[in-house]
Amino acid sequence: FMFHSKYKTEVEWGYWKRGDFRVANTLDALCTNKIYIDEALTGTQDVEHGGQLIDKKASYTLTVGIVYSGRLPKLLPKIISRIYEETQILKQANIVIINNSGTELSNLPDTVKIISGEQIKDRNQLSTLLANNYNKITMDSNDEFIWLLEDDMLPESGCFKTMFDYLLTLPINTPTLVGATYLSRHIPTRVVAGLYKDSPEWFYTSDIKSKVLTVDFTGTGCCLFRKD
């Protein structure tokens, strides 16, 4: 709480239990003009480190799920390296890869969990297989947040923090997904996101007028959500 300095001699904070409450209660009685904040993003008190305030994000855990097809093998180590860089702000980030490539994955950090998947032989089964794989990653996770990345998607530096900071401003009880936009491989000017009325209405680069867009659908290339 913040208050005018004219009250500073009338309020005393002691070292007894519930001292903060006593200060707030006294201020409430003294101050005639009050503004209440509906929701405040604050730090948490880390008692183990002498009661220092830390960023609340440092208490969160995350599962990063990648469905690997094997089409860009040289990109995967770069993706994993970028994930570790991006998620240092969190308490823990667990990387899970479902390997559908039919080849063995090697030279990856020991902390990366690899699950053998089903090799994609028919492109018609791709959407169903991806959905099943992402559902498995989500359901098997014990973490609070899920970040899904496709194996041809190298996030820009700062991408995760931007998505995560925005997600934390949204109501917890609202099923919301935050995604980073990207362009279609088939139509270079089309963004893989849009609105849905009677049929999908795709966004194009000319439609992007702001940093944050509310959409009805987006791709699974780079998206973040609360598990609950």
Backbone as JSON, one array per atom type, in Angstrom:
{
  "sequence": "FMFHSKYKTEVEWGYWKRGDFRVANTLDALCTNKIYIDEALTGTQDVEHGGQLIDKKASYTLTVGIVYSGRLPKLLPKIISRIYEETQILKQANIVIINNSGTELSNLPDTVKIISGEQIKDRNQLSTLLANNYNKITMDSNDEFIWLLEDDMLPESGCFKTMFDYLLTLPINTPTLVGATYLSRHIPTRVVAGLYKDSPEWFYTSDIKSKVLTVDFTGTGCCLFRKD",
  "N": [[0.84, -1.19, 0.0], [0.38, 2.29, -0.66], [0.7, 5.55, 0.68], [-0.13, 8.94, 1.62], [2.42, 11.16, 2.73], [1.71, 12.65, 4.94], [0.53, 11.04, 6.77], [2.48, 9.58, 7.96], [3.48, 9.85, 10.53], [1.49, 8.91, 12.05], [1.13, 6.27, 11.82], [2.37, 3.16, 12.79], [4.61, 0.57, 12.34], [5.1, -2.57, 13.7], [7.19, -5.28, 14.96], [5.71, -7.43, 15.56], [3.49, -10.25, 15.14], [1.35, -10.23, 12.3], [1.83, -7.61, 11.65], [1.75, -6.13, 9.23], [-0.94, -6.18, 8.62], [-2.0, -4.66, 10.71], [-0.96, -2.13, 10.11], [-2.23, -1.65, 7.64], [-4.88, -1.67, 8.46], [-4.99, 0.52, 10.18], [-4.35, 2.6, 8.39], [-6.55, 2.42, 6.73], [-8.56, 3.36, 8.33], [-7.74, 5.99, 8.73], [-7.4, 7.25, 6.19], [-9.32, 9.09, 3.97], [-9.77, 9.2, 1.25], [-9.62, 6.62, -0.9], [-8.19, 4.27, -3.15], [-8.72, 1.22, -4.67], [-6.91, -1.47, -5.95], [-7.73, -3.8, -8.37], [-6.33, -6.11, -9.17], [-3.07, -7.01, -8.51], [0.19, -7.48, -9.72], [2.64, -8.98, -8.05], [5.74, -9.53, -6.22], [6.95, -12.56, -4.64], [7.49, -13.64, -1.27], [10.51, -14.86, -0.4], [11.39, -16.86, 1.94], [13.52, -18.5, 2.51], [15.7, -17.16, 1.59], [16.31, -15.05, 3.29], [14.04, -13.46, 3.37], [13.96, -11.81, 1.15], [12.49, -10.01, -1.56], [11.44, -11.62, -4.48], [11.1, -12.17, -8.02], [7.93, -13.28, -8.94], [7.72, -15.06, -11.02], [9.86, -16.73, -10.74], [9.04, -18.84, -9.24], [7.55, -20.54, -10.74], [6.84, -23.47, -12.76], [7.52, -25.21, -15.83], [6.58, -27.05, -18.71], [8.09, -27.83, -21.73], [7.09, -28.75, -24.82], [7.97, -30.62, -27.65], [7.27, -31.85, -30.82], [8.93, -33.98, -32.78], [9.88, -34.33, -36.09], [12.03, -34.85, -37.69], [12.71, -33.44, -39.93], [14.32, -31.17, -39.93], [17.09, -31.6, -38.74], [19.4, -30.23, -37.86], [18.47, -27.97, -36.71], [17.27, -28.55, -34.28], [19.08, -28.72, -31.92], [19.62, -25.96, -31.67], [17.12, -24.94, -31.11], [16.65, -26.1, -28.59], [18.73, -24.96, -27.1], [17.94, -22.27, -27.22], [15.56, -22.44, -25.79], [16.48, -22.99, -23.17], [17.82, -20.6, -22.69], [15.7, -18.76, -22.76], [14.04, -19.52, -20.67], [15.2, -19.12, -18.21], [14.22, -17.43, -16.3], [12.4, -18.81, -14.83], [11.5, -21.19, -12.23], [11.86, -23.88, -12.95], [12.29, -25.63, -16.01], [11.11, -28.11, -18.03], [11.99, -30.11, -20.67], [10.37, -31.9, -23.16], [10.49, -34.24, -25.69], [8.75, -35.69, -28.3], [9.6, -38.16, -30.36], [9.11, -38.61, -33.6], [10.52, -39.26, -35.8], [11.73, -41.64, -36.54], [14.38, -42.05, -36.34], [17.3, -42.19, -34.21], [17.78, -39.93, -31.54], [20.52, -37.99, -30.58], [23.3, -36.54, -28.74], [22.06, -34.61, -27.21], [21.14, -32.59, -24.34], [21.24, -34.24, -21.13], [19.08, -33.7, -19.58], [16.89, -33.5, -21.17], [13.89, -35.05, -21.95], [13.12, -37.81, -23.88], [10.69, -39.27, -25.87], [9.68, -42.11, -27.59], [7.93, -41.97, -30.58], [5.36, -42.24, -33.09], [6.19, -42.9, -36.38], [5.61, -40.65, -39.02], [3.94, -41.52, -41.81], [1.93, -41.07, -43.59], [0.71, -38.12, -44.81], [-1.86, -37.3, -44.35], [-2.48, -38.13, -41.83], [-1.22, -36.42, -40.19], [-2.26, -34.14, -38.7], [-3.94, -35.36, -36.79], [-2.08, -36.97, -35.46], [-0.31, -35.04, -34.42], [-2.06, -33.67, -32.68], [-2.67, -35.72, -30.84], [-0.12, -36.19, -29.81], [0.54, -33.71, -28.62], [-1.49, -33.55, -26.73], [-0.76, -35.7, -25.09], [1.72, -34.79, -24.07], [0.8, -32.63, -22.58], [-1.05, -33.79, -20.73], [0.61, -35.54, -19.34], [2.25, -33.87, -17.97], [3.43, -32.37, -14.95], [3.67, -29.76, -14.43], [2.98, -26.19, -14.16], [2.62, -24.63, -16.4], [2.46, -24.9, -20.0], [4.45, -25.01, -22.84], [4.32, -25.17, -26.2], [6.17, -26.15, -29.01], [6.88, -26.31, -32.44], [9.03, -28.35, -34.49], [10.31, -26.89, -36.42], [10.54, -24.37, -35.6], [12.18, -21.68, -34.41], [12.3, -19.76, -31.7], [12.32, -16.2, -31.43], [14.71, -14.19, -29.65], [13.66, -13.32, -26.44], [11.05, -13.93, -26.92], [9.61, -15.86, -25.37], [9.4, -14.6, -22.83], [7.87, -12.36, -23.46], [5.42, -13.56, -24.22], [4.83, -14.95, -21.86], [4.7, -12.97, -19.84], [2.46, -11.59, -20.74], [0.5, -13.58, -20.58], [0.31, -13.9, -17.81], [-1.12, -11.69, -17.07], [-3.7, -12.25, -17.59], [-6.96, -13.47, -16.57], [-6.93, -16.19, -14.28], [-8.84, -18.22, -14.29], [-9.76, -18.33, -16.87], [-9.85, -20.02, -19.91], [-7.22, -19.62, -21.73], [-4.99, -19.17, -24.43], [-1.77, -18.17, -25.39], [-0.14, -17.18, -28.23], [2.7, -17.01, -30.43], [2.86, -15.27, -33.4], [3.28, -16.47, -36.76], [4.34, -16.96, -40.18], [2.63, -18.52, -42.93], [3.89, -21.39, -44.64], [2.99, -21.93, -47.14], [1.53, -19.79, -48.14], [3.07, -16.96, -48.22], [2.36, -14.39, -47.23], [0.38, -14.81, -45.45], [-0.77, -15.06, -42.13], [-0.52, -17.5, -39.57], [-3.07, -17.63, -38.07], [-6.27, -16.37, -36.97], [-9.75, -15.34, -37.34], [-12.88, -17.0, -36.66], [-15.84, -17.53, -38.24], [-18.34, -18.38, -40.15], [-16.57, -19.83, -41.51], [-12.96, -20.33, -41.55], [-11.24, -17.25, -41.19], [-8.5, -15.99, -42.26], [-5.68, -14.13, -40.99], [-3.64, -11.65, -42.56], [-0.4, -10.28, -43.32], [-0.82, -7.57, -43.7], [-2.92, -7.09, -42.04], [-2.0, -6.92, -39.48], [-1.91, -4.78, -37.01], [-1.3, -4.17, -34.43], [0.54, -5.06, -31.43], [-0.58, -7.07, -29.91], [-3.06, -9.39, -30.63], [-6.43, -10.46, -30.61], [-7.61, -13.62, -31.23], [-9.44, -16.32, -32.85], [-8.36, -18.71, -33.55], [-5.14, -20.29, -33.81], [-1.89, -21.42, -34.88], [0.01, -24.36, -33.82], [2.63, -23.87, -33.64], [4.1, -22.2, -31.9], [3.11, -21.82, -28.87], [1.62, -20.97, -25.72], [0.28, -21.87, -22.55], [-1.71, -22.16, -19.53], [-1.71, -25.16, -17.67], [-4.0, -25.96, -16.28]],
  "CA": [[0.0, 0.0, 0.0], [1.05, 3.58, -0.68], [-0.14, 6.55, 1.33], [0.45, 10.28, 1.67], [3.41, 11.29, 3.81], [1.16, 13.32, 6.12], [0.09, 10.02, 7.72], [3.61, 8.74, 8.38], [3.69, 9.92, 11.98], [0.31, 8.35, 12.71], [1.12, 4.81, 11.59], [3.58, 2.51, 13.28], [4.72, -0.86, 12.02], [5.88, -3.27, 14.7], [7.74, -6.56, 14.54], [4.86, -8.5, 16.04], [2.76, -10.97, 14.11], [0.28, -9.49, 11.62], [2.17, -6.18, 11.64], [1.29, -5.52, 7.99], [-2.4, -6.01, 8.72], [-2.25, -3.55, 11.63], [-0.69, -0.9, 9.37], [-3.29, -1.47, 6.66], [-6.12, -1.38, 9.17], [-4.9, 1.9, 10.67], [-4.44, 3.47, 7.23], [-7.92, 2.37, 6.23], [-9.38, 4.23, 9.19], [-7.27, 7.36, 8.62], [-7.48, 7.82, 4.84], [-10.7, 9.29, 3.51], [-9.82, 8.93, -0.2], [-8.91, 5.36, -1.13], [-8.33, 3.6, -4.45], [-8.4, -0.2, -4.54], [-6.45, -2.1, -7.17], [-8.42, -5.08, -8.51], [-5.35, -7.2, -9.21], [-1.7, -6.5, -8.56], [1.23, -8.49, -9.95], [3.65, -8.68, -7.05], [6.73, -10.56, -5.95], [6.66, -13.44, -3.51], [8.5, -13.53, -0.23], [11.34, -16.06, -0.35], [11.87, -16.91, 3.32], [14.81, -19.19, 2.56], [16.77, -16.23, 1.24], [16.31, -13.88, 4.16], [12.87, -12.62, 3.19], [14.1, -10.88, 0.04], [11.46, -10.13, -2.57], [11.91, -12.15, -5.75], [10.08, -12.17, -9.05], [7.05, -14.44, -8.76], [7.95, -16.02, -12.1], [10.9, -17.67, -10.31], [8.42, -19.95, -8.52], [6.75, -21.31, -11.68], [7.48, -24.55, -13.52], [7.06, -25.22, -17.22], [6.93, -28.14, -19.63], [8.23, -27.43, -23.13], [6.84, -29.94, -25.63], [8.34, -30.56, -29.06], [7.02, -33.05, -31.62], [10.07, -33.96, -33.71], [9.63, -35.1, -37.3], [13.3, -35.17, -38.33], [12.9, -32.72, -41.19], [15.4, -30.17, -39.79], [17.86, -32.11, -37.59], [20.4, -29.27, -37.39], [17.81, -26.88, -35.99], [16.82, -28.97, -32.95], [19.95, -28.23, -30.84], [19.47, -24.51, -31.54], [15.85, -24.72, -30.43], [16.82, -26.45, -27.18], [19.57, -23.93, -26.5], [17.13, -21.06, -27.06], [14.6, -22.7, -24.7], [17.18, -22.81, -21.9], [18.08, -19.16, -22.54], [14.44, -18.04, -22.56], [13.3, -19.95, -19.47], [16.0, -18.94, -16.99], [13.44, -16.65, -15.34], [11.51, -19.71, -14.12], [12.1, -22.13, -11.28], [12.26, -25.09, -13.65], [11.71, -25.88, -17.33], [11.34, -29.5, -18.42], [11.82, -30.27, -22.11], [9.92, -33.23, -23.57], [10.45, -34.4, -27.15], [8.2, -36.92, -28.85], [10.4, -38.38, -31.57], [8.38, -39.33, -34.65], [11.38, -39.26, -36.99], [12.2, -42.97, -36.87], [15.83, -42.09, -36.12], [17.68, -41.97, -32.81], [18.26, -38.58, -31.21], [21.72, -38.04, -29.76], [24.0, -35.27, -28.5], [21.17, -33.65, -26.55], [21.37, -32.56, -22.88], [20.64, -35.36, -20.4], [17.84, -33.26, -18.94], [15.8, -33.56, -22.15], [13.2, -36.34, -21.96], [12.77, -38.22, -25.24], [9.68, -40.32, -25.93], [9.54, -42.66, -28.93], [6.6, -41.78, -31.13], [4.97, -42.97, -34.3], [6.7, -42.25, -37.57], [4.57, -40.17, -39.91], [4.07, -42.09, -43.15], [0.86, -40.52, -44.41], [0.51, -36.72, -44.4], [-3.25, -37.13, -43.92], [-2.58, -38.43, -40.41], [-0.36, -35.48, -39.47], [-2.99, -33.33, -37.73], [-4.38, -36.23, -35.7], [-0.9, -37.38, -34.69], [0.16, -33.87, -33.66], [-3.01, -33.43, -31.58], [-2.47, -36.77, -29.84], [1.18, -35.98, -29.16], [0.48, -32.53, -27.74], [-2.33, -33.92, -25.59], [0.04, -36.55, -24.21], [2.68, -33.93, -23.38], [0.06, -31.82, -21.61], [-1.63, -34.62, -19.69], [1.67, -36.16, -18.54], [3.02, -32.84, -17.28], [3.09, -31.96, -13.58], [4.03, -28.35, -14.32], [1.86, -25.24, -14.19], [2.48, -24.04, -17.73], [2.89, -25.71, -21.13], [4.89, -24.25, -24.02], [4.44, -26.08, -27.33], [6.99, -25.65, -30.11], [7.1, -27.23, -33.55], [10.47, -28.57, -34.65], [10.88, -25.96, -37.4], [10.26, -23.05, -35.03], [13.21, -21.15, -33.51], [11.75, -18.52, -31.16], [13.2, -15.04, -31.32], [15.13, -13.87, -28.29], [12.66, -12.54, -25.73], [9.71, -14.36, -27.3], [8.91, -16.5, -24.27], [9.1, -13.62, -21.78], [6.75, -11.54, -23.94], [4.19, -14.36, -24.12], [4.57, -15.32, -20.46], [4.27, -11.77, -19.13], [1.09, -11.28, -21.13], [-0.38, -14.63, -20.04], [0.12, -13.67, -16.38], [-2.07, -10.59, -16.85], [-5.05, -12.73, -17.9], [-7.59, -14.18, -15.45], [-6.49, -17.59, -14.17], [-9.94, -19.14, -14.57], [-10.16, -18.22, -18.26], [-9.01, -20.88, -20.77], [-6.59, -18.73, -22.71], [-3.71, -19.58, -25.0], [-1.02, -17.07, -26.0], [0.72, -17.72, -29.28], [3.52, -16.1, -31.23], [2.43, -15.42, -34.79], [4.29, -16.8, -37.77], [3.76, -16.95, -41.52], [2.38, -19.8, -43.59], [4.89, -21.8, -45.63], [2.35, -22.07, -48.44], [1.15, -18.44, -48.58], [4.03, -16.18, -47.41], [1.79, -13.19, -46.61], [-0.71, -15.2, -44.54], [-0.39, -15.37, -40.75], [-1.2, -18.71, -39.11], [-4.0, -17.22, -37.0], [-7.37, -15.63, -37.54], [-11.07, -15.41, -36.72], [-13.72, -18.05, -37.23], [-17.27, -17.26, -38.28], [-18.86, -19.57, -40.83], [-15.38, -20.52, -41.97], [-11.77, -19.6, -41.09], [-10.86, -15.99, -41.83], [-7.08, -15.88, -41.92], [-5.04, -12.82, -40.99], [-2.5, -11.45, -43.44], [0.55, -9.32, -42.73], [-1.4, -6.22, -43.77], [-3.92, -6.96, -40.97], [-1.33, -6.82, -38.17], [-1.8, -3.35, -36.68], [-0.91, -4.0, -33.04], [1.42, -6.11, -30.92], [-1.41, -8.15, -29.38], [-4.3, -9.6, -31.37], [-7.34, -11.49, -30.1], [-7.94, -14.49, -32.36], [-10.22, -17.52, -32.55], [-7.5, -19.88, -33.74], [-3.75, -20.06, -34.18], [-1.17, -22.67, -35.07], [0.69, -24.92, -32.64], [4.07, -23.66, -33.82], [4.69, -21.58, -30.7], [2.0, -21.36, -28.05], [1.83, -21.09, -24.28], [-0.97, -21.84, -21.8], [-1.74, -22.81, -18.21], [-2.2, -26.53, -17.81], [-5.35, -26.07, -15.75]],
  "C": [[0.87, 1.24, 0.0], [0.12, 4.6, -0.05], [0.61, 7.87, 1.42], [1.35, 10.41, 2.9], [2.85, 11.97, 5.07], [0.68, 12.32, 7.18], [1.25, 9.25, 8.36], [3.87, 8.77, 9.89], [2.54, 9.27, 12.76], [0.22, 6.84, 12.58], [2.44, 4.22, 12.04], [3.54, 1.02, 12.93], [5.61, -1.52, 13.05], [6.36, -4.62, 14.18], [6.89, -7.73, 15.02], [4.11, -9.13, 14.85], [1.6, -10.11, 13.6], [0.55, -7.99, 11.62], [1.67, -5.47, 10.4], [-0.21, -5.24, 8.05], [-2.73, -4.81, 9.62], [-2.03, -2.21, 10.93], [-1.83, -0.62, 8.38], [-4.6, -1.08, 7.32], [-6.14, 0.06, 9.67], [-5.04, 2.9, 9.51], [-5.86, 3.54, 6.7], [-8.83, 3.31, 7.03], [-9.02, 5.71, 9.01], [-7.59, 8.0, 7.28], [-8.94, 7.92, 4.39], [-10.84, 8.98, 2.02], [-8.97, 7.7, -0.49], [-9.21, 4.85, -2.53], [-7.88, 2.16, -4.28], [-8.02, -0.76, -5.91], [-7.06, -3.5, -7.25], [-7.44, -6.26, -8.46], [-3.97, -6.6, -9.35], [-0.74, -7.65, -8.79], [2.39, -8.14, -9.03], [4.69, -9.77, -6.98], [6.28, -11.44, -4.81], [7.78, -13.31, -2.5], [9.24, -14.86, -0.1], [12.0, -16.13, 1.02], [13.25, -17.54, 3.4], [15.98, -18.28, 2.24], [16.62, -14.92, 2.01], [15.14, -12.95, 3.94], [12.98, -11.62, 2.07], [12.96, -11.1, -0.96], [12.06, -10.62, -3.87], [10.76, -12.08, -6.74], [9.24, -13.43, -8.92], [7.26, -15.48, -9.84], [8.98, -17.08, -11.7], [10.33, -18.85, -9.54], [7.63, -20.87, -9.45], [7.56, -22.42, -12.34], [6.77, -24.68, -14.87], [7.47, -26.52, -17.9], [6.99, -27.58, -21.04], [8.11, -28.69, -23.98], [7.17, -29.72, -27.09], [8.0, -31.89, -29.71], [8.02, -33.02, -32.77], [9.82, -34.9, -34.88], [10.91, -35.53, -38.01], [13.58, -34.39, -39.59], [14.03, -31.7, -41.14], [16.28, -30.56, -38.59], [18.87, -31.1, -37.02], [19.78, -28.15, -36.57], [17.47, -27.26, -34.55], [17.75, -28.52, -31.82], [19.85, -26.72, -30.61], [18.17, -24.17, -30.8], [16.0, -24.98, -28.94], [17.67, -25.42, -26.46], [18.78, -22.65, -26.26], [16.12, -21.24, -25.93], [15.27, -22.45, -23.36], [17.47, -21.33, -21.64], [16.81, -18.42, -22.12], [13.8, -18.33, -21.2], [14.11, -19.84, -18.18], [15.26, -18.17, -15.92], [12.55, -17.53, -14.48], [12.27, -20.58, -13.13], [12.64, -23.35, -12.0], [11.55, -25.18, -14.99], [12.1, -27.29, -17.75], [11.02, -29.66, -19.9], [11.47, -31.73, -22.42], [9.84, -33.26, -25.09], [9.8, -35.73, -27.49], [8.83, -37.11, -30.23], [9.63, -39.25, -32.56], [9.23, -39.51, -35.91], [11.8, -40.65, -37.44], [13.7, -43.11, -36.75], [16.13, -41.78, -34.66], [18.2, -40.55, -32.62], [19.45, -38.7, -30.27], [22.29, -36.65, -29.59], [23.06, -34.18, -27.98], [21.46, -33.67, -25.05], [20.64, -33.71, -22.19], [19.3, -34.99, -19.78], [16.63, -33.3, -19.88], [15.21, -34.97, -22.15], [12.74, -36.65, -23.38], [11.81, -39.4, -25.18], [9.59, -40.8, -27.38], [8.11, -42.53, -29.4], [6.36, -42.62, -32.37], [5.45, -42.22, -35.52], [5.56, -41.88, -38.51], [4.83, -40.69, -41.33], [3.05, -41.49, -44.12], [0.57, -39.1, -43.94], [-0.92, -36.48, -43.92], [-3.42, -37.38, -42.42], [-1.84, -37.41, -39.53], [-1.1, -34.73, -38.37], [-3.42, -34.15, -36.52], [-3.21, -36.64, -34.82], [-0.37, -36.24, -33.84], [-0.75, -33.62, -32.45], [-2.82, -34.45, -30.47], [-1.17, -36.57, -29.08], [1.15, -34.8, -28.19], [-0.42, -32.79, -26.53], [-1.56, -34.78, -24.59], [1.03, -35.72, -23.4], [1.98, -33.15, -22.27], [-0.44, -32.65, -20.45], [-0.56, -35.23, -18.78], [2.45, -35.14, -17.7], [2.5, -32.6, -15.87], [3.37, -30.48, -13.36], [2.81, -27.46, -14.5], [1.58, -24.7, -15.58], [3.03, -25.0, -18.79], [3.27, -24.77, -22.27], [5.12, -25.25, -25.14], [5.21, -25.41, -28.45], [7.07, -26.71, -31.2], [8.59, -27.26, -33.87], [11.1, -27.73, -35.75], [10.75, -24.52, -36.91], [11.36, -22.66, -34.04], [12.71, -19.82, -32.97], [12.78, -17.4, -31.16], [13.57, -14.81, -29.86], [14.1, -12.95, -27.64], [11.24, -12.97, -26.01], [8.95, -14.94, -26.11], [8.51, -15.5, -23.19], [7.92, -12.75, -22.19], [5.43, -12.3, -23.79], [3.82, -14.61, -22.66], [4.07, -14.12, -19.66], [2.83, -11.43, -19.47], [0.11, -12.3, -20.56], [-0.67, -14.39, -18.56], [-0.85, -12.53, -16.08], [-3.51, -11.05, -17.06], [-5.64, -13.48, -16.72], [-7.23, -15.66, -15.46], [-7.58, -18.55, -14.6], [-10.45, -19.06, -16.0], [-9.27, -19.1, -19.13], [-8.43, -20.07, -21.91], [-5.25, -19.29, -23.15], [-3.06, -18.35, -25.63], [-0.07, -17.66, -27.02], [1.53, -16.63, -29.95], [3.17, -16.34, -32.7], [3.6, -15.77, -35.69], [3.57, -16.95, -39.11], [3.6, -18.36, -42.06], [3.5, -20.12, -44.58], [4.3, -21.78, -47.04], [1.93, -20.72, -49.02], [1.95, -17.46, -47.73], [3.44, -14.96, -46.71], [0.7, -13.52, -45.6], [-0.16, -15.6, -43.18], [-1.19, -16.6, -40.3], [-2.01, -18.38, -37.86], [-5.14, -16.48, -37.66], [-8.65, -15.75, -36.74], [-11.89, -16.5, -37.38], [-15.19, -17.65, -37.11], [-17.94, -18.48, -38.9], [-17.72, -20.44, -41.35], [-14.16, -19.73, -41.49], [-11.52, -18.33, -41.9], [-9.43, -15.67, -41.4], [-6.64, -14.42, -41.88], [-3.89, -12.82, -42.0], [-1.61, -10.37, -42.83], [0.0, -7.91, -42.73], [-2.43, -5.99, -42.67], [-3.3, -6.71, -39.6], [-1.06, -5.36, -37.86], [-1.34, -3.12, -35.25], [-0.09, -5.2, -32.58], [0.62, -7.31, -30.44], [-2.72, -8.2, -30.15], [-5.14, -10.66, -30.66], [-7.82, -12.31, -31.28], [-8.8, -15.66, -31.89], [-9.39, -18.79, -32.72], [-6.08, -19.43, -34.09], [-3.08, -21.41, -34.34], [-0.51, -23.13, -33.79], [2.2, -24.71, -32.73], [4.76, -23.12, -32.59], [3.56, -21.03, -29.86], [2.19, -21.77, -26.6], [0.48, -21.01, -23.56], [-0.78, -22.45, -20.43], [-2.28, -24.22, -18.38], [-3.63, -26.66, -17.35], [-6.39, -25.43, -16.68]]
}
